[in-house]
PDB file of C-alpha atoms in Angstrom:
ATOM      1  CA  UNK A   1     -59.836  19.858  30.846  1.00 47.00           C
ATOM      2  CA  UNK A   2     -60.746  22.600  28.289  1.00 52.00           C
ATOM      3  CA  UNK A   3     -59.266  20.688  25.358  1.00 47.00           C
ATOM      4  CA  UNK A   4     -61.214  17.536  26.203  1.00 46.00           C
ATOM      5  CA  UNK A   5     -64.441  19.555  26.408  1.00 46.00           C
ATOM      6  CA  UNK A   6     -63.874  21.084  22.987  1.00 45.00           C
ATOM      7  CA  UNK A   7     -63.143  17.659  21.497  1.00 54.00           C
ATOM      8  CA  UNK A   8     -66.278  16.183  23.079  1.00 40.00           C
ATOM      9  CA  UNK A   9     -68.468  18.998  21.792  1.00 47.00           C
ATOM     10  CA  UNK A  10     -67.012  18.662  18.267  1.00 50.00           C
ATOM     11  CA  UNK A  11     -67.763  14.937  18.282  1.00 45.00           C
ATOM     12  CA  UNK A  12     -71.306  15.544  19.466  1.00 41.00           C
ATOM     13  CA  UNK A  13     -71.784  18.195  16.766  1.00 44.00           C
ATOM     14  CA  UNK A  14     -70.382  15.869  14.110  1.00 48.00           C
ATOM     15  CA  UNK A  15     -72.725  13.095  15.235  1.00 50.00           C
ATOM     16  CA  UNK A  16     -75.682  15.470  15.136  1.00 51.00           C
ATOM     17  CA  UNK A  17     -74.740  16.628  11.636  1.00 58.00           C
ATOM     18  CA  UNK A  18     -74.460  13.029  10.444  1.00 54.00           C
ATOM     19  CA  UNK A  19     -77.842  12.139  11.931  1.00 64.00           C
ATOM     20  CA  UNK A  20     -79.371  15.218  10.306  1.00 62.00           C
ATOM     21  CA  UNK A  21     -77.886  14.224   6.953  1.00 59.00           C
ATOM     22  CA  UNK A  22     -79.110  10.641   7.373  1.00 64.00           C
ATOM     23  CA  UNK A  23     -82.635  11.764   8.297  1.00 61.00           C
ATOM     24  CA  UNK A  24     -82.689  14.137   5.330  1.00 61.00           C
ATOM     25  CA  UNK A  25     -81.674  11.287   3.019  1.00 60.00           C
ATOM     26  CA  UNK A  26     -84.293   8.926   4.457  1.00 65.00           C
ATOM     27  CA  UNK A  27     -87.011  11.552   4.171  1.00 65.00           C
ATOM     28  CA  UNK A  28     -86.094  12.255   0.553  1.00 67.00           C
ATOM     29  CA  UNK A  29     -85.396   8.695  -0.603  1.00 75.00           C
ATOM     30  CA  UNK A  30     -87.814   9.176  -3.463  1.00 81.00           C
ATOM     31  CA  UNK A  31     -85.732  12.103  -4.726  1.00 80.00           C
ATOM     32  CA  UNK A  32     -82.544  10.044  -4.434  1.00 81.00           C
ATOM     33  CA  UNK A  33     -84.103   7.120  -6.289  1.00 84.00           C
ATOM     34  CA  UNK A  34     -85.437   9.443  -8.974  1.00 85.00           C
ATOM     35  CA  UNK A  35     -81.979  11.022  -9.385  1.00 85.00           C
ATOM     36  CA  UNK A  36     -80.247   7.677  -9.757  1.00 86.00           C
ATOM     37  CA  UNK A  37     -82.913   6.374 -12.143  1.00 90.00           C
ATOM     38  CA  UNK A  38     -82.827   9.590 -14.169  1.00 89.00           C
ATOM     39  CA  UNK A  39     -79.047   9.384 -14.509  1.00 89.00           C
ATOM     40  CA  UNK A  40     -79.242   5.802 -15.765  1.00 90.00           C
ATOM     41  CA  UNK A  41     -82.031   6.649 -18.208  1.00 91.00           C
ATOM     42  CA  UNK A  42     -80.015   9.562 -19.584  1.00 91.00           C
ATOM     43  CA  UNK A  43     -77.022   7.254 -19.980  1.00 87.00           C
ATOM     44  CA  UNK A  44     -79.122   4.698 -21.851  1.00 89.00           C
ATOM     45  CA  UNK A  45     -80.489   7.434 -24.116  1.00 89.00           C
ATOM     46  CA  UNK A  46     -76.949   8.592 -24.798  1.00 85.00           C
ATOM     47  CA  UNK A  47     -75.864   5.048 -25.634  1.00 83.00           C
ATOM     48  CA  UNK A  48     -78.639   4.842 -28.225  1.00 87.00           C
ATOM     49  CA  UNK A  49     -77.602   8.196 -29.717  1.00 83.00           C
ATOM     50  CA  UNK A  50     -73.812   7.701 -29.739  1.00 83.00           C
ATOM     51  CA  UNK A  51     -72.745   5.194 -32.429  1.00 85.00           C
ATOM     52  CA  UNK A  52     -70.763   2.271 -30.958  1.00 88.00           C
ATOM     53  CA  UNK A  53     -67.160   1.892 -32.064  1.00 88.00           C
ATOM     54  CA  UNK A  54     -64.565  -0.867 -32.273  1.00 90.00           C
ATOM     55  CA  UNK A  55     -61.139  -0.437 -30.678  1.00 91.00           C
ATOM     56  CA  UNK A  56     -58.301  -1.664 -32.889  1.00 93.00           C
ATOM     57  CA  UNK A  57     -55.098  -2.384 -30.936  1.00 94.00           C
ATOM     58  CA  UNK A  58     -51.549  -3.094 -32.008  1.00 94.00           C
ATOM     59  CA  UNK A  59     -48.320  -3.340 -29.984  1.00 94.00           C
ATOM     60  CA  UNK A  60     -45.023  -2.077 -31.370  1.00 92.00           C
ATOM     61  CA  UNK A  61     -41.467  -2.035 -30.079  1.00 89.00           C
ATOM     62  CA  UNK A  62     -38.033  -0.892 -31.232  1.00 87.00           C
ATOM     63  CA  UNK A  63     -36.617  -2.751 -34.201  1.00 80.00           C
ATOM     64  CA  UNK A  64     -34.530  -5.594 -32.794  1.00 68.00           C
ATOM     65  CA  UNK A  65     -30.870  -5.773 -33.750  1.00 63.00           C
ATOM     66  CA  UNK A  66     -30.098  -9.215 -32.317  1.00 58.00           C
ATOM     67  CA  UNK A  67     -31.969 -12.503 -32.213  1.00 55.00           C
ATOM     68  CA  UNK A  68     -33.449 -14.822 -34.803  1.00 54.00           C
ATOM     69  CA  UNK A  69     -36.398 -12.490 -35.454  1.00 57.00           C
ATOM     70  CA  UNK A  70     -34.224  -9.366 -35.762  1.00 54.00           C
ATOM     71  CA  UNK A  71     -33.216  -7.576 -38.925  1.00 54.00           C
ATOM     72  CA  UNK A  72     -29.643  -7.003 -37.759  1.00 52.00           C
ATOM     73  CA  UNK A  73     -27.715  -3.795 -37.388  1.00 54.00           C
ATOM     74  CA  UNK A  74     -28.260  -1.301 -40.189  1.00 57.00           C
ATOM     75  CA  UNK A  75     -25.225   0.760 -39.140  1.00 54.00           C
ATOM     76  CA  UNK A  76     -21.813  -0.954 -39.146  1.00 48.00           C
ATOM     77  CA  UNK A  77     -20.662  -1.630 -35.581  1.00 46.00           C
ATOM     78  CA  UNK A  78     -17.335   0.182 -35.201  1.00 45.00           C
ATOM     79  CA  UNK A  79     -16.930   1.482 -31.672  1.00 42.00           C
ATOM     80  CA  UNK A  80     -13.956   3.730 -32.318  1.00 44.00           C
ATOM     81  CA  UNK A  81     -15.571   5.458 -35.283  1.00 48.00           C
ATOM     82  CA  UNK A  82     -18.885   5.879 -33.421  1.00 48.00           C
ATOM     83  CA  UNK A  83     -17.069   7.483 -30.472  1.00 43.00           C
ATOM     84  CA  UNK A  84     -15.263   9.878 -32.810  1.00 43.00           C
ATOM     85  CA  UNK A  85     -18.516  10.773 -34.562  1.00 46.00           C
ATOM     86  CA  UNK A  86     -20.221  11.399 -31.221  1.00 46.00           C
ATOM     87  CA  UNK A  87     -17.395  13.652 -30.098  1.00 41.00           C
ATOM     88  CA  UNK A  88     -17.661  15.664 -33.313  1.00 43.00           C
ATOM     89  CA  UNK A  89     -21.415  16.256 -32.938  1.00 47.00           C
ATOM     90  CA  UNK A  90     -22.493  19.169 -30.727  1.00 48.00           C
ATOM     91  CA  UNK A  91     -24.843  18.744 -27.760  1.00 50.00           C
ATOM     92  CA  UNK A  92     -25.032  16.324 -24.843  1.00 51.00           C
ATOM     93  CA  UNK A  93     -25.538  12.617 -25.313  1.00 48.00           C
ATOM     94  CA  UNK A  94     -29.141  12.673 -24.058  1.00 51.00           C
ATOM     95  CA  UNK A  95     -30.152  14.631 -27.173  1.00 58.00           C
ATOM     96  CA  UNK A  96     -29.910  11.476 -29.291  1.00 68.00           C
ATOM     97  CA  UNK A  97     -33.195  10.651 -31.028  1.00 76.00           C
ATOM     98  CA  UNK A  98     -33.787   7.110 -32.245  1.00 83.00           C
ATOM     99  CA  UNK A  99     -35.824   6.052 -35.258  1.00 87.00           C
ATOM    100  CA  UNK A 100     -38.292   4.432 -32.862  1.00 89.00           C
ATOM    101  CA  UNK A 101     -38.810   7.704 -30.965  1.00 89.00           C
ATOM    102  CA  UNK A 102     -39.390   9.467 -34.271  1.00 90.00           C
ATOM    103  CA  UNK A 103     -41.882   6.743 -35.215  1.00 92.00           C
ATOM    104  CA  UNK A 104     -43.955   7.298 -32.077  1.00 91.00           C
ATOM    105  CA  UNK A 105     -43.822  11.090 -32.420  1.00 91.00           C
ATOM    106  CA  UNK A 106     -44.755  11.164 -36.116  1.00 92.00           C
ATOM    107  CA  UNK A 107     -47.386   8.404 -35.978  1.00 92.00           C
ATOM    108  CA  UNK A 108     -50.188   9.851 -38.108  1.00 88.00           C
ATOM    109  CA  UNK A 109     -49.027  13.466 -37.750  1.00 89.00           C
ATOM    110  CA  UNK A 110     -46.877  16.010 -39.548  1.00 88.00           C
ATOM    111  CA  UNK A 111     -45.259  14.719 -42.745  1.00 91.00           C
ATOM    112  CA  UNK A 112     -46.927  11.328 -42.271  1.00 92.00           C
ATOM    113  CA  UNK A 113     -50.338  13.025 -42.365  1.00 92.00           C
ATOM    114  CA  UNK A 114     -49.286  14.762 -45.595  1.00 92.00           C
ATOM    115  CA  UNK A 115     -48.416  11.384 -47.067  1.00 91.00           C
ATOM    116  CA  UNK A 116     -51.755   9.921 -45.921  1.00 92.00           C
ATOM    117  CA  UNK A 117     -53.703  12.877 -47.311  1.00 90.00           C
ATOM    118  CA  UNK A 118     -52.651  11.875 -50.832  1.00 90.00           C
ATOM    119  CA  UNK A 119     -54.342   8.462 -50.466  1.00 89.00           C
ATOM    120  CA  UNK A 120     -57.981   8.890 -51.553  1.00 88.00           C
ATOM    121  CA  UNK A 121     -59.100   5.454 -50.345  1.00 88.00           C
ATOM    122  CA  UNK A 122     -57.663   6.064 -46.881  1.00 90.00           C
ATOM    123  CA  UNK A 123     -59.435   9.431 -46.654  1.00 90.00           C
ATOM    124  CA  UNK A 124     -62.737   7.680 -47.345  1.00 89.00           C
ATOM    125  CA  UNK A 125     -62.039   5.282 -44.477  1.00 88.00           C
ATOM    126  CA  UNK A 126     -61.179   8.135 -42.142  1.00 89.00           C
ATOM    127  CA  UNK A 127     -64.100  10.413 -43.095  1.00 89.00           C
ATOM    128  CA  UNK A 128     -66.912   8.093 -44.252  1.00 87.00           C
ATOM    129  CA  UNK A 129     -69.663  10.540 -43.242  1.00 85.00           C
ATOM    130  CA  UNK A 130     -68.255  13.203 -45.596  1.00 86.00           C
ATOM    131  CA  UNK A 131     -67.887  11.020 -48.692  1.00 84.00           C
ATOM    132  CA  UNK A 132     -70.827  10.797 -51.073  1.00 84.00           C
ATOM    133  CA  UNK A 133     -70.305   7.474 -52.843  1.00 82.00           C
ATOM    134  CA  UNK A 134     -73.282   8.012 -55.177  1.00 83.00           C
ATOM    135  CA  UNK A 135     -71.936  11.288 -56.575  1.00 83.00           C
ATOM    136  CA  UNK A 136     -68.254  10.504 -56.011  1.00 84.00           C
ATOM    137  CA  UNK A 137     -67.403  13.729 -54.197  1.00 86.00           C
ATOM    138  CA  UNK A 138     -66.869  15.208 -50.755  1.00 87.00           C
ATOM    139  CA  UNK A 139     -69.792  16.872 -49.012  1.00 86.00           C
ATOM    140  CA  UNK A 140     -70.732  18.450 -45.695  1.00 81.00           C
ATOM    141  CA  UNK A 141     -71.975  15.820 -43.224  1.00 80.00           C
ATOM    142  CA  UNK A 142     -75.767  15.576 -42.871  1.00 79.00           C
ATOM    143  CA  UNK A 143     -77.580  15.793 -39.558  1.00 78.00           C
ATOM    144  CA  UNK A 144     -78.779  18.290 -36.981  1.00 80.00           C
ATOM    145  CA  UNK A 145     -75.521  18.872 -35.108  1.00 79.00           C
ATOM    146  CA  UNK A 146     -73.361  19.358 -38.255  1.00 79.00           C
ATOM    147  CA  UNK A 147     -76.039  21.730 -39.596  1.00 82.00           C
ATOM    148  CA  UNK A 148     -75.988  23.721 -36.344  1.00 86.00           C
ATOM    149  CA  UNK A 149     -72.203  23.883 -36.534  1.00 83.00           C
ATOM    150  CA  UNK A 150     -72.344  25.244 -40.092  1.00 84.00           C
ATOM    151  CA  UNK A 151     -74.908  27.829 -39.011  1.00 86.00           C
ATOM    152  CA  UNK A 152     -72.718  29.062 -36.152  1.00 88.00           C
ATOM    153  CA  UNK A 153     -69.701  29.237 -38.450  1.00 84.00           C
ATOM    154  CA  UNK A 154     -71.730  31.180 -41.023  1.00 85.00           C
ATOM    155  CA  UNK A 155     -72.831  33.657 -38.357  1.00 87.00           C
ATOM    156  CA  UNK A 156     -69.156  34.196 -37.507  1.00 87.00           C
ATOM    157  CA  UNK A 157     -68.253  34.743 -41.165  1.00 84.00           C
ATOM    158  CA  UNK A 158     -66.578  31.354 -41.581  1.00 85.00           C
ATOM    159  CA  UNK A 159     -67.408  28.066 -43.275  1.00 81.00           C
ATOM    160  CA  UNK A 160     -66.953  24.391 -42.549  1.00 81.00           C
ATOM    161  CA  UNK A 161     -64.373  22.358 -44.441  1.00 80.00           C
ATOM    162  CA  UNK A 162     -65.481  19.952 -47.165  1.00 81.00           C
ATOM    163  CA  UNK A 163     -62.486  18.154 -48.696  1.00 85.00           C
ATOM    164  CA  UNK A 164     -59.979  16.844 -46.103  1.00 88.00           C
ATOM    165  CA  UNK A 165     -56.356  17.943 -46.155  1.00 88.00           C
ATOM    166  CA  UNK A 166     -53.245  16.977 -44.184  1.00 89.00           C
ATOM    167  CA  UNK A 167     -54.202  19.123 -41.196  1.00 91.00           C
ATOM    168  CA  UNK A 168     -57.659  17.509 -40.985  1.00 90.00           C
ATOM    169  CA  UNK A 169     -56.135  14.047 -41.284  1.00 91.00           C
ATOM    170  CA  UNK A 170     -53.695  14.766 -38.445  1.00 92.00           C
ATOM    171  CA  UNK A 171     -56.484  16.171 -36.255  1.00 91.00           C
ATOM    172  CA  UNK A 172     -58.809  13.225 -36.914  1.00 90.00           C
ATOM    173  CA  UNK A 173     -56.089  10.688 -36.127  1.00 91.00           C
ATOM    174  CA  UNK A 174     -55.064  12.613 -33.012  1.00 91.00           C
ATOM    175  CA  UNK A 175     -58.653  12.394 -31.761  1.00 90.00           C
ATOM    176  CA  UNK A 176     -58.894   8.657 -32.489  1.00 90.00           C
ATOM    177  CA  UNK A 177     -55.422   7.393 -31.542  1.00 92.00           C
ATOM    178  CA  UNK A 178     -54.196   6.549 -28.038  1.00 92.00           C
ATOM    179  CA  UNK A 179     -50.585   5.460 -27.423  1.00 92.00           C
ATOM    180  CA  UNK A 180     -49.899   3.876 -24.023  1.00 91.00           C
ATOM    181  CA  UNK A 181     -46.819   2.338 -22.440  1.00 90.00           C
ATOM    182  CA  UNK A 182     -46.809  -1.442 -22.035  1.00 89.00           C
ATOM    183  CA  UNK A 183     -45.648  -2.142 -18.477  1.00 85.00           C
ATOM    184  CA  UNK A 184     -42.383  -0.238 -18.005  1.00 83.00           C
ATOM    185  CA  UNK A 185     -40.526  -1.280 -21.153  1.00 82.00           C
ATOM    186  CA  UNK A 186     -40.097   0.364 -24.556  1.00 87.00           C
ATOM    187  CA  UNK A 187     -43.130  -1.306 -26.140  1.00 90.00           C
ATOM    188  CA  UNK A 188     -46.202   0.817 -26.839  1.00 92.00           C
ATOM    189  CA  UNK A 189     -49.870  -0.094 -27.258  1.00 95.00           C
ATOM    190  CA  UNK A 190     -51.489   1.891 -30.093  1.00 95.00           C
ATOM    191  CA  UNK A 191     -55.291   1.931 -30.094  1.00 94.00           C
ATOM    192  CA  UNK A 192     -57.653   3.425 -32.675  1.00 93.00           C
ATOM    193  CA  UNK A 193     -61.465   3.616 -32.520  1.00 92.00           C
ATOM    194  CA  UNK A 194     -63.653   3.284 -35.602  1.00 90.00           C
ATOM    195  CA  UNK A 195     -67.304   2.503 -36.238  1.00 89.00           C
ATOM    196  CA  UNK A 196     -66.504  -0.110 -38.888  1.00 89.00           C
ATOM    197  CA  UNK A 197     -64.434  -3.070 -37.742  1.00 90.00           C
ATOM    198  CA  UNK A 198     -62.779  -3.874 -41.073  1.00 90.00           C
ATOM    199  CA  UNK A 199     -62.155  -0.211 -41.851  1.00 90.00           C
ATOM    200  CA  UNK A 200     -60.507   0.315 -38.450  1.00 91.00           C
ATOM    201  CA  UNK A 201     -58.184  -2.635 -38.996  1.00 92.00           C
ATOM    202  CA  UNK A 202     -57.152  -1.403 -42.419  1.00 92.00           C
ATOM    203  CA  UNK A 203     -56.792   2.199 -41.272  1.00 92.00           C
ATOM    204  CA  UNK A 204     -54.447   1.457 -38.361  1.00 93.00           C
ATOM    205  CA  UNK A 205     -52.308  -0.862 -40.482  1.00 92.00           C
ATOM    206  CA  UNK A 206     -51.960   1.743 -43.227  1.00 92.00           C
ATOM    207  CA  UNK A 207     -51.082   4.529 -40.805  1.00 93.00           C
ATOM    208  CA  UNK A 208     -48.367   2.328 -39.278  1.00 93.00           C
ATOM    209  CA  UNK A 209     -47.038   1.405 -42.731  1.00 93.00           C
ATOM    210  CA  UNK A 210     -47.037   5.054 -43.859  1.00 93.00           C
ATOM    211  CA  UNK A 211     -45.117   6.139 -40.754  1.00 93.00           C
ATOM    212  CA  UNK A 212     -42.498   3.444 -41.236  1.00 93.00           C
ATOM    213  CA  UNK A 213     -42.234   4.223 -44.967  1.00 92.00           C
ATOM    214  CA  UNK A 214     -41.726   7.932 -44.257  1.00 93.00           C
ATOM    215  CA  UNK A 215     -38.845   7.240 -41.868  1.00 92.00           C
ATOM    216  CA  UNK A 216     -37.306   4.764 -44.317  1.00 92.00           C
ATOM    217  CA  UNK A 217     -37.487   7.338 -47.129  1.00 92.00           C
ATOM    218  CA  UNK A 218     -35.968  10.016 -44.894  1.00 92.00           C
ATOM    219  CA  UNK A 219     -33.109   7.682 -43.921  1.00 90.00           C
ATOM    220  CA  UNK A 220     -32.511   6.779 -47.578  1.00 91.00           C
ATOM    221  CA  UNK A 221     -32.456  10.476 -48.511  1.00 92.00           C
ATOM    222  CA  UNK A 222     -29.891  11.279 -45.831  1.00 91.00           C
ATOM    223  CA  UNK A 223     -27.772   8.271 -46.735  1.00 89.00           C
ATOM    224  CA  UNK A 224     -27.784   9.194 -50.441  1.00 91.00           C
ATOM    225  CA  UNK A 225     -26.768  12.775 -49.618  1.00 91.00           C
ATOM    226  CA  UNK A 226     -23.884  11.557 -47.442  1.00 90.00           C
ATOM    227  CA  UNK A 227     -22.694   9.128 -50.120  1.00 90.00           C
ATOM    228  CA  UNK A 228     -22.777  11.851 -52.774  1.00 90.00           C
ATOM    229  CA  UNK A 229     -20.868  14.208 -50.481  1.00 90.00           C
ATOM    230  CA  UNK A 230     -18.156  11.639 -49.676  1.00 88.00           C
ATOM    231  CA  UNK A 231     -17.751  10.776 -53.369  1.00 89.00           C
ATOM    232  CA  UNK A 232     -17.392  14.443 -54.255  1.00 88.00           C
ATOM    233  CA  UNK A 233     -14.727  14.970 -51.594  1.00 87.00           C
ATOM    234  CA  UNK A 234     -12.955  11.758 -52.559  1.00 85.00           C
ATOM    235  CA  UNK A 235     -12.528  12.974 -56.140  1.00 84.00           C
ATOM    236  CA  UNK A 236     -10.485  15.984 -54.977  1.00 84.00           C
ATOM    237  CA  UNK A 237      -8.287  14.301 -52.332  1.00 82.00           C
ATOM    238  CA  UNK A 238      -4.798  13.085 -53.309  1.00 81.00           C
ATOM    239  CA  UNK A 239      -3.273  12.209 -49.934  1.00 83.00           C
ATOM    240  CA  UNK A 240      -3.230   8.440 -49.548  1.00 84.00           C
ATOM    241  CA  UNK A 241      -4.231   8.361 -45.877  1.00 87.00           C
ATOM    242  CA  UNK A 242      -7.114  10.765 -46.474  1.00 84.00           C
ATOM    243  CA  UNK A 243      -8.326   8.772 -49.473  1.00 86.00           C
ATOM    244  CA  UNK A 244      -8.215   5.557 -47.417  1.00 88.00           C
ATOM    245  CA  UNK A 245     -10.283   7.160 -44.618  1.00 88.00           C
ATOM    246  CA  UNK A 246     -12.813   8.518 -47.097  1.00 86.00           C
ATOM    247  CA  UNK A 247     -13.011   5.166 -48.873  1.00 87.00           C
ATOM    248  CA  UNK A 248     -13.762   3.393 -45.579  1.00 88.00           C
ATOM    249  CA  UNK A 249     -16.408   5.990 -44.781  1.00 87.00           C
ATOM    250  CA  UNK A 250     -17.931   5.561 -48.246  1.00 87.00           C
ATOM    251  CA  UNK A 251     -18.047   1.778 -47.826  1.00 88.00           C
ATOM    252  CA  UNK A 252     -19.805   2.187 -44.455  1.00 87.00           C
ATOM    253  CA  UNK A 253     -22.406   4.534 -45.919  1.00 87.00           C
ATOM    254  CA  UNK A 254     -23.055   2.216 -48.850  1.00 88.00           C
ATOM    255  CA  UNK A 255     -23.644  -0.681 -46.450  1.00 88.00           C
ATOM    256  CA  UNK A 256     -26.067   1.498 -44.500  1.00 86.00           C
ATOM    257  CA  UNK A 257     -27.920   2.388 -47.718  1.00 87.00           C
ATOM    258  CA  UNK A 258     -28.116  -1.287 -48.637  1.00 88.00           C
ATOM    259  CA  UNK A 259     -29.543  -2.259 -45.227  1.00 86.00           C
ATOM    260  CA  UNK A 260     -32.146   0.509 -45.408  1.00 87.00           C
ATOM    261  CA  UNK A 261     -33.568  -1.159 -48.518  1.00 86.00           C
ATOM    262  CA  UNK A 262     -34.147  -4.492 -46.738  1.00 85.00           C
ATOM    263  CA  UNK A 263     -37.859  -5.356 -46.830  1.00 85.00           C
ATOM    264  CA  UNK A 264     -38.263  -5.482 -43.041  1.00 85.00           C
ATOM    265  CA  UNK A 265     -39.767  -3.029 -40.517  1.00 87.00           C
ATOM    266  CA  UNK A 266     -37.474  -0.024 -40.393  1.00 88.00           C
ATOM    267  CA  UNK A 267     -38.249   1.883 -37.178  1.00 87.00           C
ATOM    268  CA  UNK A 268     -40.707  -0.245 -35.189  1.00 89.00           C
ATOM    269  CA  UNK A 269     -41.395  -3.959 -35.017  1.00 88.00           C
ATOM    270  CA  UNK A 270     -45.073  -5.003 -34.845  1.00 89.00           C
ATOM    271  CA  UNK A 271     -44.925  -7.157 -31.720  1.00 89.00           C
ATOM    272  CA  UNK A 272     -48.675  -7.716 -32.052  1.00 89.00           C
ATOM    273  CA  UNK A 273     -50.448  -7.138 -35.353  1.00 89.00           C
ATOM    274  CA  UNK A 274     -53.628  -4.993 -35.309  1.00 91.00           C
ATOM    275  CA  UNK A 275     -56.470  -6.872 -33.621  1.00 91.00           C
ATOM    276  CA  UNK A 276     -60.062  -5.882 -32.919  1.00 90.00           C
ATOM    277  CA  UNK A 277     -62.940  -7.548 -31.035  1.00 88.00           C
ATOM    278  CA  UNK A 278     -65.876  -8.900 -33.004  1.00 87.00           C
ATOM    279  CA  UNK A 279     -68.354  -6.640 -31.171  1.00 88.00           C
ATOM    280  CA  UNK A 280     -68.148  -2.889 -30.465  1.00 85.00           C
ATOM    281  CA  UNK A 281     -66.523  -2.161 -27.106  1.00 84.00           C
ATOM    282  CA  UNK A 282     -66.956   1.633 -26.822  1.00 81.00           C
ATOM    283  CA  UNK A 283     -68.801   3.092 -25.054  1.00 84.00           C
ATOM    284  CA  UNK A 284     -69.100   0.309 -22.486  1.00 84.00           C
ATOM    285  CA  UNK A 285     -72.667   0.174 -21.069  1.00 86.00           C
ATOM    286  CA  UNK A 286     -71.517  -1.830 -18.037  1.00 87.00           C
ATOM    287  CA  UNK A 287     -69.362   1.124 -16.954  1.00 88.00           C
ATOM    288  CA  UNK A 288     -71.370   4.075 -18.277  1.00 88.00           C
ATOM    289  CA  UNK A 289     -74.819   3.232 -16.858  1.00 90.00           C
ATOM    290  CA  UNK A 290     -73.782   2.598 -13.202  1.00 90.00           C
ATOM    291  CA  UNK A 291     -71.527   5.653 -13.245  1.00 93.00           C
ATOM    292  CA  UNK A 292     -74.374   7.810 -14.570  1.00 90.00           C
ATOM    293  CA  UNK A 293     -76.660   6.411 -11.857  1.00 89.00           C
ATOM    294  CA  UNK A 294     -74.095   7.332  -9.203  1.00 91.00           C
ATOM    295  CA  UNK A 295     -73.781  10.849 -10.609  1.00 91.00           C
ATOM    296  CA  UNK A 296     -77.566  11.215 -10.565  1.00 88.00           C
ATOM    297  CA  UNK A 297     -77.669   9.982  -6.961  1.00 85.00           C
ATOM    298  CA  UNK A 298     -75.029  12.496  -5.868  1.00 87.00           C
ATOM    299  CA  UNK A 299     -76.828  15.307  -7.694  1.00 88.00           C
ATOM    300  CA  UNK A 300     -80.088  14.410  -5.934  1.00 84.00           C
ATOM    301  CA  UNK A 301     -78.339  14.263  -2.549  1.00 81.00           C
ATOM    302  CA  UNK A 302     -76.841  17.692  -3.174  1.00 83.00           C
ATOM    303  CA  UNK A 303     -80.269  19.053  -4.088  1.00 82.00           C
ATOM    304  CA  UNK A 304     -81.742  17.621  -0.859  1.00 78.00           C
ATOM    305  CA  UNK A 305     -78.972  19.202   1.204  1.00 77.00           C
ATOM    306  CA  UNK A 306     -79.521  22.587  -0.414  1.00 77.00           C
ATOM    307  CA  UNK A 307     -83.278  22.343   0.195  1.00 76.00           C
ATOM    308  CA  UNK A 308     -82.787  21.409   3.871  1.00 71.00           C
ATOM    309  CA  UNK A 309     -80.343  24.252   4.403  1.00 73.00           C
ATOM    310  CA  UNK A 310     -82.736  26.689   2.692  1.00 79.00           C
ATOM    311  CA  UNK A 311     -85.583  25.590   5.003  1.00 72.00           C
ATOM    312  CA  UNK A 312     -83.435  25.972   8.120  1.00 70.00           C
ATOM    313  CA  UNK A 313     -82.361  29.438   7.061  1.00 71.00           C
ATOM    314  CA  UNK A 314     -85.976  30.444   6.401  1.00 63.00           C
TER     315      UNK A 314
END
């Protein structure tokens, strides 16, 4: 049968190609070994050059409303009034944004970064290579690579930054922070890498506290504005039913303002406080060195294949 003949020839050709590849690998085993060894040596050299870092990890979740460890509901639970308020607000229901979602989105960025940029001690933790403790001022980082970067910027008519601002703080935290989902629930694992163990612990805790404080201040500002508005409208209303409705609304807003001031986590509960291993865990030599050896082996095998094909073509 013609089809069976084609299949048999393709199998024979595939077997011949595999044998050719195997013979090429056996003949060039020294090249393969040198590639794998070279990859591992390069990885080891990189591990000596790259400073090791500690990974600080904390786990957060939405602020609990029920349970012994919860802070309770900040907003009065009145189903009828909540339904009426939802009907009065434009947009579909899936546009609702919780304080916890805001917490995760603003963690170390935007207005939180502006708040952090005003803390001089935190800036020194975040940019230790740019702080000159002897002279008490910010400086350009020393070293070959930072010097090369400044040279390239100078050739392009630009200059490197010296004193950090909010944008630099947000960029540095974005490069260091990783937020992952814990299983399939609402909890999130927040990880931050830093060369100094104690500094990393303090830095992550202060970023989390600044984010929570920003959301608390924003909620207090909105609550105060609503209370002032209701009081102003209440002063000009004479109808008894309207005054009673406004008085109930004012009482609700005042309870909300009181609960915002409670000294408990506002937007996110620290399910697990920041923790860090005693020894640096990044980069991991047990993963980097074998992977580099495998990459070197594959590169050597590719070079052998190219050389064999070049010889056959010649």
